[in-house]
Coordinates of N, CA and C in Angstrom, one line a residue:
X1 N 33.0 5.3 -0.8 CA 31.9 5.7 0.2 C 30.8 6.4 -0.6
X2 N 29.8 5.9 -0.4 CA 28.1 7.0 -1.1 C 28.1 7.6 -0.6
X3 N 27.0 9.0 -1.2 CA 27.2 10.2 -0.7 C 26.2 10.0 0.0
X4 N 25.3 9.0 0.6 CA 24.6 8.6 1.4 C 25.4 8.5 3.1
X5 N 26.9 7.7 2.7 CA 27.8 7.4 3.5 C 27.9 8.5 3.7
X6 N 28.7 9.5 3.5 CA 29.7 10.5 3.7 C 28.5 11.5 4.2
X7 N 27.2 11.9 3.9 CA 26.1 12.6 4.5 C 26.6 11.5 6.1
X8 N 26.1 11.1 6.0 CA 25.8 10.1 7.7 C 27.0 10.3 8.4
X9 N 28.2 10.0 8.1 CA 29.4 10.5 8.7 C 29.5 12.0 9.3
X10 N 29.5 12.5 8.4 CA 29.4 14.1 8.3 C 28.6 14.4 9.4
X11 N 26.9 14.0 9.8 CA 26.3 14.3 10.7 C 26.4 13.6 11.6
X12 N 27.5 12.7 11.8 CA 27.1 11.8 13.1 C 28.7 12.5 13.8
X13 N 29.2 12.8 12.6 CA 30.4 13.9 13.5 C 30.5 15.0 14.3
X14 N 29.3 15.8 13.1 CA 29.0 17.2 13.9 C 28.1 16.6 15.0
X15 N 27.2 15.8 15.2 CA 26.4 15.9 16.5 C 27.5 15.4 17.2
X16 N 28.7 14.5 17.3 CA 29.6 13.9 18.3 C 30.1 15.6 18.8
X17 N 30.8 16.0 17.5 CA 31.7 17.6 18.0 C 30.4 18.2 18.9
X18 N 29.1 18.5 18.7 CA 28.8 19.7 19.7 C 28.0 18.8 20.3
X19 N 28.2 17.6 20.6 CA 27.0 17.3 22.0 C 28.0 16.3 22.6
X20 N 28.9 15.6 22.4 CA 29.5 14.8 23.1 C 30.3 15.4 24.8
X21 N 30.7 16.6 24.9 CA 31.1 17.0 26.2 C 30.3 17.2 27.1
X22 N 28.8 17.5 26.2 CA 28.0 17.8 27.0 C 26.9 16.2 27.8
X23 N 27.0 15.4 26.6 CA 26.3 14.3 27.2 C 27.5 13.4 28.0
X24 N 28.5 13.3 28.0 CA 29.6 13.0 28.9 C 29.2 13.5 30.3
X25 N 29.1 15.1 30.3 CA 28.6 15.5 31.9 C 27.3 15.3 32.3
X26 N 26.1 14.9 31.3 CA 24.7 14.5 31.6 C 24.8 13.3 31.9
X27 N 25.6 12.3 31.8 CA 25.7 10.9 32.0 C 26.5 10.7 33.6
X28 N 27.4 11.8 33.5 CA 28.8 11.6 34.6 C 27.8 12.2 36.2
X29 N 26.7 13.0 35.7 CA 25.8 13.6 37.0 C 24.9 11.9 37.9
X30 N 24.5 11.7 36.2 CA 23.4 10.3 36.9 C 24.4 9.2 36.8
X31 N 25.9 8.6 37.3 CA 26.2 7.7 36.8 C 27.1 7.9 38.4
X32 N 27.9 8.9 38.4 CA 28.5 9.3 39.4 C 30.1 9.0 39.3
X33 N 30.3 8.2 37.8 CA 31.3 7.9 37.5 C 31.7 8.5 36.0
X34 N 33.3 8.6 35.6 CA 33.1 9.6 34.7 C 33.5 8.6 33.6
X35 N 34.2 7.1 33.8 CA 34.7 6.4 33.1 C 33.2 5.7 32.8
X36 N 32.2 5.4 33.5 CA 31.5 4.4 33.2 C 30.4 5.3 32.1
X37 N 30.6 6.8 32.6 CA 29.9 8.0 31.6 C 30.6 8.1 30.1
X38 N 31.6 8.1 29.9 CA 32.5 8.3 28.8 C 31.9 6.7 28.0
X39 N 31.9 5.8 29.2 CA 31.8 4.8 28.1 C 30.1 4.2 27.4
X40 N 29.2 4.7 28.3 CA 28.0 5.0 27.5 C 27.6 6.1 26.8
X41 N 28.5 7.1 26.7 CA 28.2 8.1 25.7 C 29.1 7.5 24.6
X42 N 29.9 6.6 24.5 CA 30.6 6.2 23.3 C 29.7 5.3 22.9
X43 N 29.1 4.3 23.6 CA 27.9 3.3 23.3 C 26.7 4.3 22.6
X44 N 26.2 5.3 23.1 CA 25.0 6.2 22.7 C 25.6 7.0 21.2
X45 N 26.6 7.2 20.9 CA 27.1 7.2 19.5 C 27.2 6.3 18.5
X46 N 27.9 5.5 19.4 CA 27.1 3.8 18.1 C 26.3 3.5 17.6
X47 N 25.5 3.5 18.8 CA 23.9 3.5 18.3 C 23.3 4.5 17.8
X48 N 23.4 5.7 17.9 CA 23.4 6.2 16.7 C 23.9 6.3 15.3
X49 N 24.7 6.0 15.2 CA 25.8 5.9 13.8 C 25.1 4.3 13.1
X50 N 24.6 3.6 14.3 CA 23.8 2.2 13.5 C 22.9 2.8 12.9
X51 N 21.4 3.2 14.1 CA 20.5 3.5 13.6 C 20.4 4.9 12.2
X52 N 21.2 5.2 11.9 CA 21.7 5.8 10.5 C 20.6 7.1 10.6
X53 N 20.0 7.9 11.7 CA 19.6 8.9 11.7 C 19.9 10.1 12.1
X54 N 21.1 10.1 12.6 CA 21.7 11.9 12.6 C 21.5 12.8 11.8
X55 N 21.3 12.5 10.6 CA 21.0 13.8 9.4 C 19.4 14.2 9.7
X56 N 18.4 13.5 10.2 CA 17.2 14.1 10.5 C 16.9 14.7 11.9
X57 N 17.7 14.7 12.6 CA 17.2 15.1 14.1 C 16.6 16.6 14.3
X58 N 16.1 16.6 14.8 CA 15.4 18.2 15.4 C 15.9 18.7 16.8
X59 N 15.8 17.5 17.5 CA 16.5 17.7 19.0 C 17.0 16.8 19.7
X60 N 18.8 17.3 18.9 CA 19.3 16.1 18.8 C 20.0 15.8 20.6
X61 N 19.6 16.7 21.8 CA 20.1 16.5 23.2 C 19.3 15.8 23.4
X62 N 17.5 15.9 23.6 CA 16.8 14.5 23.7 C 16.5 13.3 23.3
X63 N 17.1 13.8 21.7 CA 17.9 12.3 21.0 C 18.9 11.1 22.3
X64 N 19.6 11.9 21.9 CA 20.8 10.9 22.5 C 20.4 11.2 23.8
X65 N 19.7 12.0 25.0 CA 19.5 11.5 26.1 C 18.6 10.3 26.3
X66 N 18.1 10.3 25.6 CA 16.8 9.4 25.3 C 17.6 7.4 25.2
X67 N 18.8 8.0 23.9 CA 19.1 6.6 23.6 C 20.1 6.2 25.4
X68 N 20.9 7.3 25.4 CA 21.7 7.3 26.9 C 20.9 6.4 28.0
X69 N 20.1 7.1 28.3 CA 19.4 6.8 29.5 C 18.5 5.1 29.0
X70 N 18.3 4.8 27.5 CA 18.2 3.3 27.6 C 19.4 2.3 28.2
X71 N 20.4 3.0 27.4 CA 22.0 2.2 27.7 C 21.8 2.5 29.1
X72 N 21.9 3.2 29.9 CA 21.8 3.6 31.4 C 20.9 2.4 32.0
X73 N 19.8 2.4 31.7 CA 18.9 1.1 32.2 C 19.1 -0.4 32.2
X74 N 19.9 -0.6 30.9 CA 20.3 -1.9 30.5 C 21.8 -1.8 31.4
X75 N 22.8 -1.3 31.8 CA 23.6 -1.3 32.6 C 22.8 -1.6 33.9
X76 N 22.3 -1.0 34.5 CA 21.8 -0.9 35.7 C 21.1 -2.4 36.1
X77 N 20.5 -2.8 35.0 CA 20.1 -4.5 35.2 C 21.0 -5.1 35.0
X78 N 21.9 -5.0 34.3 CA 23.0 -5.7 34.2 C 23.5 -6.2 35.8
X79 N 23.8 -4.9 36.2 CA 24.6 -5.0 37.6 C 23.7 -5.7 38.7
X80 N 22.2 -5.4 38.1 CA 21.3 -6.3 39.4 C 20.9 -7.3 39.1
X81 N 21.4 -7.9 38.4 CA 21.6 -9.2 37.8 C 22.6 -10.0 38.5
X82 N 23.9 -9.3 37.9 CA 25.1 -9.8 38.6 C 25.5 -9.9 40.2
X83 N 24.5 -8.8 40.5 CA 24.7 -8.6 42.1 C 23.6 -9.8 42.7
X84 N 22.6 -10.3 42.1 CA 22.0 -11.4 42.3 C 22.4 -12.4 42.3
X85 N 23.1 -13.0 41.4 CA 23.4 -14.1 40.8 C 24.8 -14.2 41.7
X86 N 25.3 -13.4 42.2 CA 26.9 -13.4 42.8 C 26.1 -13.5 44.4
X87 N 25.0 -12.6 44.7 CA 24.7 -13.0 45.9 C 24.4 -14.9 46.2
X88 N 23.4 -15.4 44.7 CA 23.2 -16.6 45.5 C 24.1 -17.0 45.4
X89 N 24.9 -17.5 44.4 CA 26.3 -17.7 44.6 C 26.9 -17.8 46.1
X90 N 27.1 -16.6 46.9 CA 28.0 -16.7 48.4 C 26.6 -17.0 49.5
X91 N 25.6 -17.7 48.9 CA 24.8 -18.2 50.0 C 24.4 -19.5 49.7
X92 N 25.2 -20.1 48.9 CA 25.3 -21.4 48.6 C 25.9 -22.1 49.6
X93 N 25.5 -23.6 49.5 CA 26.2 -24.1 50.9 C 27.9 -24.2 50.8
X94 N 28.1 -24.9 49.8 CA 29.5 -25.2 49.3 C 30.4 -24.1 48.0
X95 N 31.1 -23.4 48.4 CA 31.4 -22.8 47.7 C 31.8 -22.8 46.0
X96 N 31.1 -22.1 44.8 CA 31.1 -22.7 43.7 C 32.1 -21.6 43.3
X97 N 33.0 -22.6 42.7 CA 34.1 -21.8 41.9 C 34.6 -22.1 40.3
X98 N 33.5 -21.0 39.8 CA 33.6 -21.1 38.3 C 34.7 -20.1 37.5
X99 N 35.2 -20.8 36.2 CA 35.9 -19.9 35.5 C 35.6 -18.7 35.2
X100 N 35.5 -17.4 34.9 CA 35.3 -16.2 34.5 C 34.7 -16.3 33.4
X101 N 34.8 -17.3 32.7 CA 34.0 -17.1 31.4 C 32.9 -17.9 31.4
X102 N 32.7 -18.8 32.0 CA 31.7 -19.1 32.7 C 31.0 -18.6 33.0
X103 N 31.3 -17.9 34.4 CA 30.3 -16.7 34.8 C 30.3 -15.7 33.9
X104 N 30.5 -15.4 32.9 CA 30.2 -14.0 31.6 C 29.3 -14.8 31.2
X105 N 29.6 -15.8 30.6 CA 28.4 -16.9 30.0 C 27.0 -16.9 30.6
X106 N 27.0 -16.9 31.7 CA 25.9 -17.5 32.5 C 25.3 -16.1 33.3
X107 N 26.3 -14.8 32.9 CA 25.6 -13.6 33.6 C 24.3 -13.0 32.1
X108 N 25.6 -13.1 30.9 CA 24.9 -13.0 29.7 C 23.7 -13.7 29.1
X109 N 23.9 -15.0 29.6 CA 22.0 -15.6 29.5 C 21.0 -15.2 30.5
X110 N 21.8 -14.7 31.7 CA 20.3 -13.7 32.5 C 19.8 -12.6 32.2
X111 N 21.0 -12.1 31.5 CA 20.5 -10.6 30.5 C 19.7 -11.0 29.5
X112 N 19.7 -12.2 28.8 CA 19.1 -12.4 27.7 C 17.7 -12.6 28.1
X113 N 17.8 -13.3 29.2 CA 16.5 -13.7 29.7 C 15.3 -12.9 30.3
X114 N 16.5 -12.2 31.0 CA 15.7 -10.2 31.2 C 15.4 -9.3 30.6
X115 N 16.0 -9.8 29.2 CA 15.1 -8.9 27.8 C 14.3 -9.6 27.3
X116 N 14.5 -10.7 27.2 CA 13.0 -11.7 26.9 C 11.9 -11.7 27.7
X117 N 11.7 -11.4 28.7 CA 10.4 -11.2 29.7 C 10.3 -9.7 30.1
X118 N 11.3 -8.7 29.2 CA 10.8 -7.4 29.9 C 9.9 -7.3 28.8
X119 N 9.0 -7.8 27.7 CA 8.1 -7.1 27.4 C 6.6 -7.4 28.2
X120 N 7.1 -8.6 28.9 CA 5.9 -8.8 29.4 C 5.1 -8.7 30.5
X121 N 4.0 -8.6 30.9 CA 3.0 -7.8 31.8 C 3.9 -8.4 33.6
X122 N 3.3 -7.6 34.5 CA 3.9 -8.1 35.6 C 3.4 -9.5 36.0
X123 N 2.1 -9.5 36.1 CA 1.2 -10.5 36.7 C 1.8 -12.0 35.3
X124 N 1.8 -11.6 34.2 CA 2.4 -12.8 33.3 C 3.7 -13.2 33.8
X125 N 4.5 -12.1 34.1 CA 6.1 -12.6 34.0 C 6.3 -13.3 35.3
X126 N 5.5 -13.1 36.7 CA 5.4 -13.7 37.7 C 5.2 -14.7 37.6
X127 N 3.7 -15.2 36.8 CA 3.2 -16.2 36.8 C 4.6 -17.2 35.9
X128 N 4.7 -16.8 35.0 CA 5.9 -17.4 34.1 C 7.2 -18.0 35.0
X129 N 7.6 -17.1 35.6 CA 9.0 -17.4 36.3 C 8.3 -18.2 37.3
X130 N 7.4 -18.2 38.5 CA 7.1 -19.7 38.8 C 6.8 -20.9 38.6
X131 N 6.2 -21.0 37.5 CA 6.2 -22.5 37.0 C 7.6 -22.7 36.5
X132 N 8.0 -21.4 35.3 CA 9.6 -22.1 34.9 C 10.4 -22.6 36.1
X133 N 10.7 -21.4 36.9 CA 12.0 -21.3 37.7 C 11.8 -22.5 38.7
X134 N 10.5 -22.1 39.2 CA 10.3 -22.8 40.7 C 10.0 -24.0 40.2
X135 N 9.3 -24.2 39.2 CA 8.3 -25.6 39.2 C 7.0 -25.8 39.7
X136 N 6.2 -24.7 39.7 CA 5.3 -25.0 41.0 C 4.2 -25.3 39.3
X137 N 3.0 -26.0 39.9 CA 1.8 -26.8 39.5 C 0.9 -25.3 39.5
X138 N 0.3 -25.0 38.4 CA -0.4 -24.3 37.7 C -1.7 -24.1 39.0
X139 N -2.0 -25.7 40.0 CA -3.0 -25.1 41.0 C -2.3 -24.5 42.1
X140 N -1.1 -24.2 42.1 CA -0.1 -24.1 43.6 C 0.3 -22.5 43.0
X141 N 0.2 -22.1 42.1 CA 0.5 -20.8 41.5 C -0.6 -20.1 41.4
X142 N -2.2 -20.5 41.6 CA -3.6 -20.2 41.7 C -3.4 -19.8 42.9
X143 N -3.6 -20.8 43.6 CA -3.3 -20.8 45.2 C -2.7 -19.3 45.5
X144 N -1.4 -19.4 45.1 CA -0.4 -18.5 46.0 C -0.7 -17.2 45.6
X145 N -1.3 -17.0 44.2 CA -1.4 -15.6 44.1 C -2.7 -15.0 43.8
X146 N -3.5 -15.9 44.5 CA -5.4 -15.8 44.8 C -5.9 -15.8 43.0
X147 N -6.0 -16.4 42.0 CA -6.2 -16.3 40.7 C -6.6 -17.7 40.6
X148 N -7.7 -18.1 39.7 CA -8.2 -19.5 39.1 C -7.0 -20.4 38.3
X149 N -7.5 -21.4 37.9 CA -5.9 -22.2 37.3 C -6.1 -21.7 36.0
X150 N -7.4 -21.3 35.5 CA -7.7 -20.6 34.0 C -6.4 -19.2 33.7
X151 N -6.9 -18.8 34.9 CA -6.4 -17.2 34.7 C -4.3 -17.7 34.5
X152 N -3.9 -18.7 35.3 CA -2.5 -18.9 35.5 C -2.3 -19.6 34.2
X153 N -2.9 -20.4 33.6 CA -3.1 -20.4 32.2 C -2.5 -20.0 31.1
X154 N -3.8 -19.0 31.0 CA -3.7 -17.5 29.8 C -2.6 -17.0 30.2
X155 N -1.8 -16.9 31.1 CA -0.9 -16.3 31.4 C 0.5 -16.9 31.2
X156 N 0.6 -18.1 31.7 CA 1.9 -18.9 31.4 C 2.3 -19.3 30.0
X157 N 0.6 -19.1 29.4 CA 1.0 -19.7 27.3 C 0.9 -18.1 27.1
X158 N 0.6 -17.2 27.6 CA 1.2 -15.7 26.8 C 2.7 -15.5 27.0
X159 N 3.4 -16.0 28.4 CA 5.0 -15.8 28.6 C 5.6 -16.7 27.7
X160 N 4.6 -18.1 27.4 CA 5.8 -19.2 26.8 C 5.7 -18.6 25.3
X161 N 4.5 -17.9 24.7 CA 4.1 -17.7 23.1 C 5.3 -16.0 22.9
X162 N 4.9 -15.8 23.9 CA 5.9 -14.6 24.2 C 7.6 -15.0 23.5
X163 N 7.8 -15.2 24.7 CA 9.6 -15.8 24.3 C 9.7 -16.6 23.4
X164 N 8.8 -17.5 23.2 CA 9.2 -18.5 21.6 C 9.0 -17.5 20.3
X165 N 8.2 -16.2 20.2 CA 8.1 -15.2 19.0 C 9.4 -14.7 19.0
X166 N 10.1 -14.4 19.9 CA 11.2 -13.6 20.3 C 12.2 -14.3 20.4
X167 N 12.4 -15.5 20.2 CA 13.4 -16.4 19.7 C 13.6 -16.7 18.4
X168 N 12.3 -16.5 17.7 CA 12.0 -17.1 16.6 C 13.0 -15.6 15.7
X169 N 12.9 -14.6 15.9 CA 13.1 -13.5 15.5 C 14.5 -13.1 15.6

């Protein structure tokens, strides 16, 4: 191990020893659960221990609340994803009964797909998910959301230039 190693360990221990009981109960207040809290404060230490910066922090509670509360957000779409996707699911006409990994498969490409469009503007990501999803005609998405076919445009090649950079990467 480098002493590059054994520095990063060393601090990614002491910040676990004096902030981990505490971000356990900062997590367990906004989560309302203490298993789902324990298990993003173990996630919010990984990521730390990846991003290899423990030995520089200044304040290291808004550190890791900071990283916390992203994992907190990414959970939270998660589940309103799955709670979508499970809703169309039981409002389907004929009941669809897929294997479990299946549905992980197919919950995990909506996640992918909801970090692929969250960098982008609201009025783009609209415009985007209508032509993708729905199919609608570039004048029928003018129409519906009072904008010229120019403006649905500029908008549908920034979503598509968008996600193709971020594939590419």
């Amino acid at each position: 191990m480098s002493s590059a190693d054994a520095s990063l360990h060393t601090a990614v221990h002491s910040l676990y020893q004096e902030h981990h009981n505490w971000l356990c109960g900062w997590l367990r207040k906004r989560l309302g659960c203490a298993d789902n809290a324990a298990d993003l404060a173990q996630d919010t230490f990984i990521r730390v221990l990846t991003l290899r910066k423990a030995a520089e922090l200044r304040e290291p509670r808004a550190y890791l609340s900071s990283i916390a509360r992203s994992l907190m957000i990414d959970l939270f779409r998660r589940r309103a994803l799955e709670t979508a996707y499970l809703d169309t699911l039981a409002a389907l006409p004929e009941p669809v009964d897929i294997s479990p990994e299946t549905r992980a498969l197919i919950i995990e490409t909506l996640v992918e797909i909801d970090r692929l469009l969250d960098g982008l503007g609201s009025r783009t990501r609209e415009i985007f998910l209508l032509a993708q999803l729905d199919g609608l005609s570039y004048v029928d998405i003018g129409r519906r959301l009072g904008v010229s076919v120019n403006t649905v445009k500029k908008h549908a090649v920034r979503g598509l230039t968008h996600c193709l950079l971020l594939l590419e990467d």
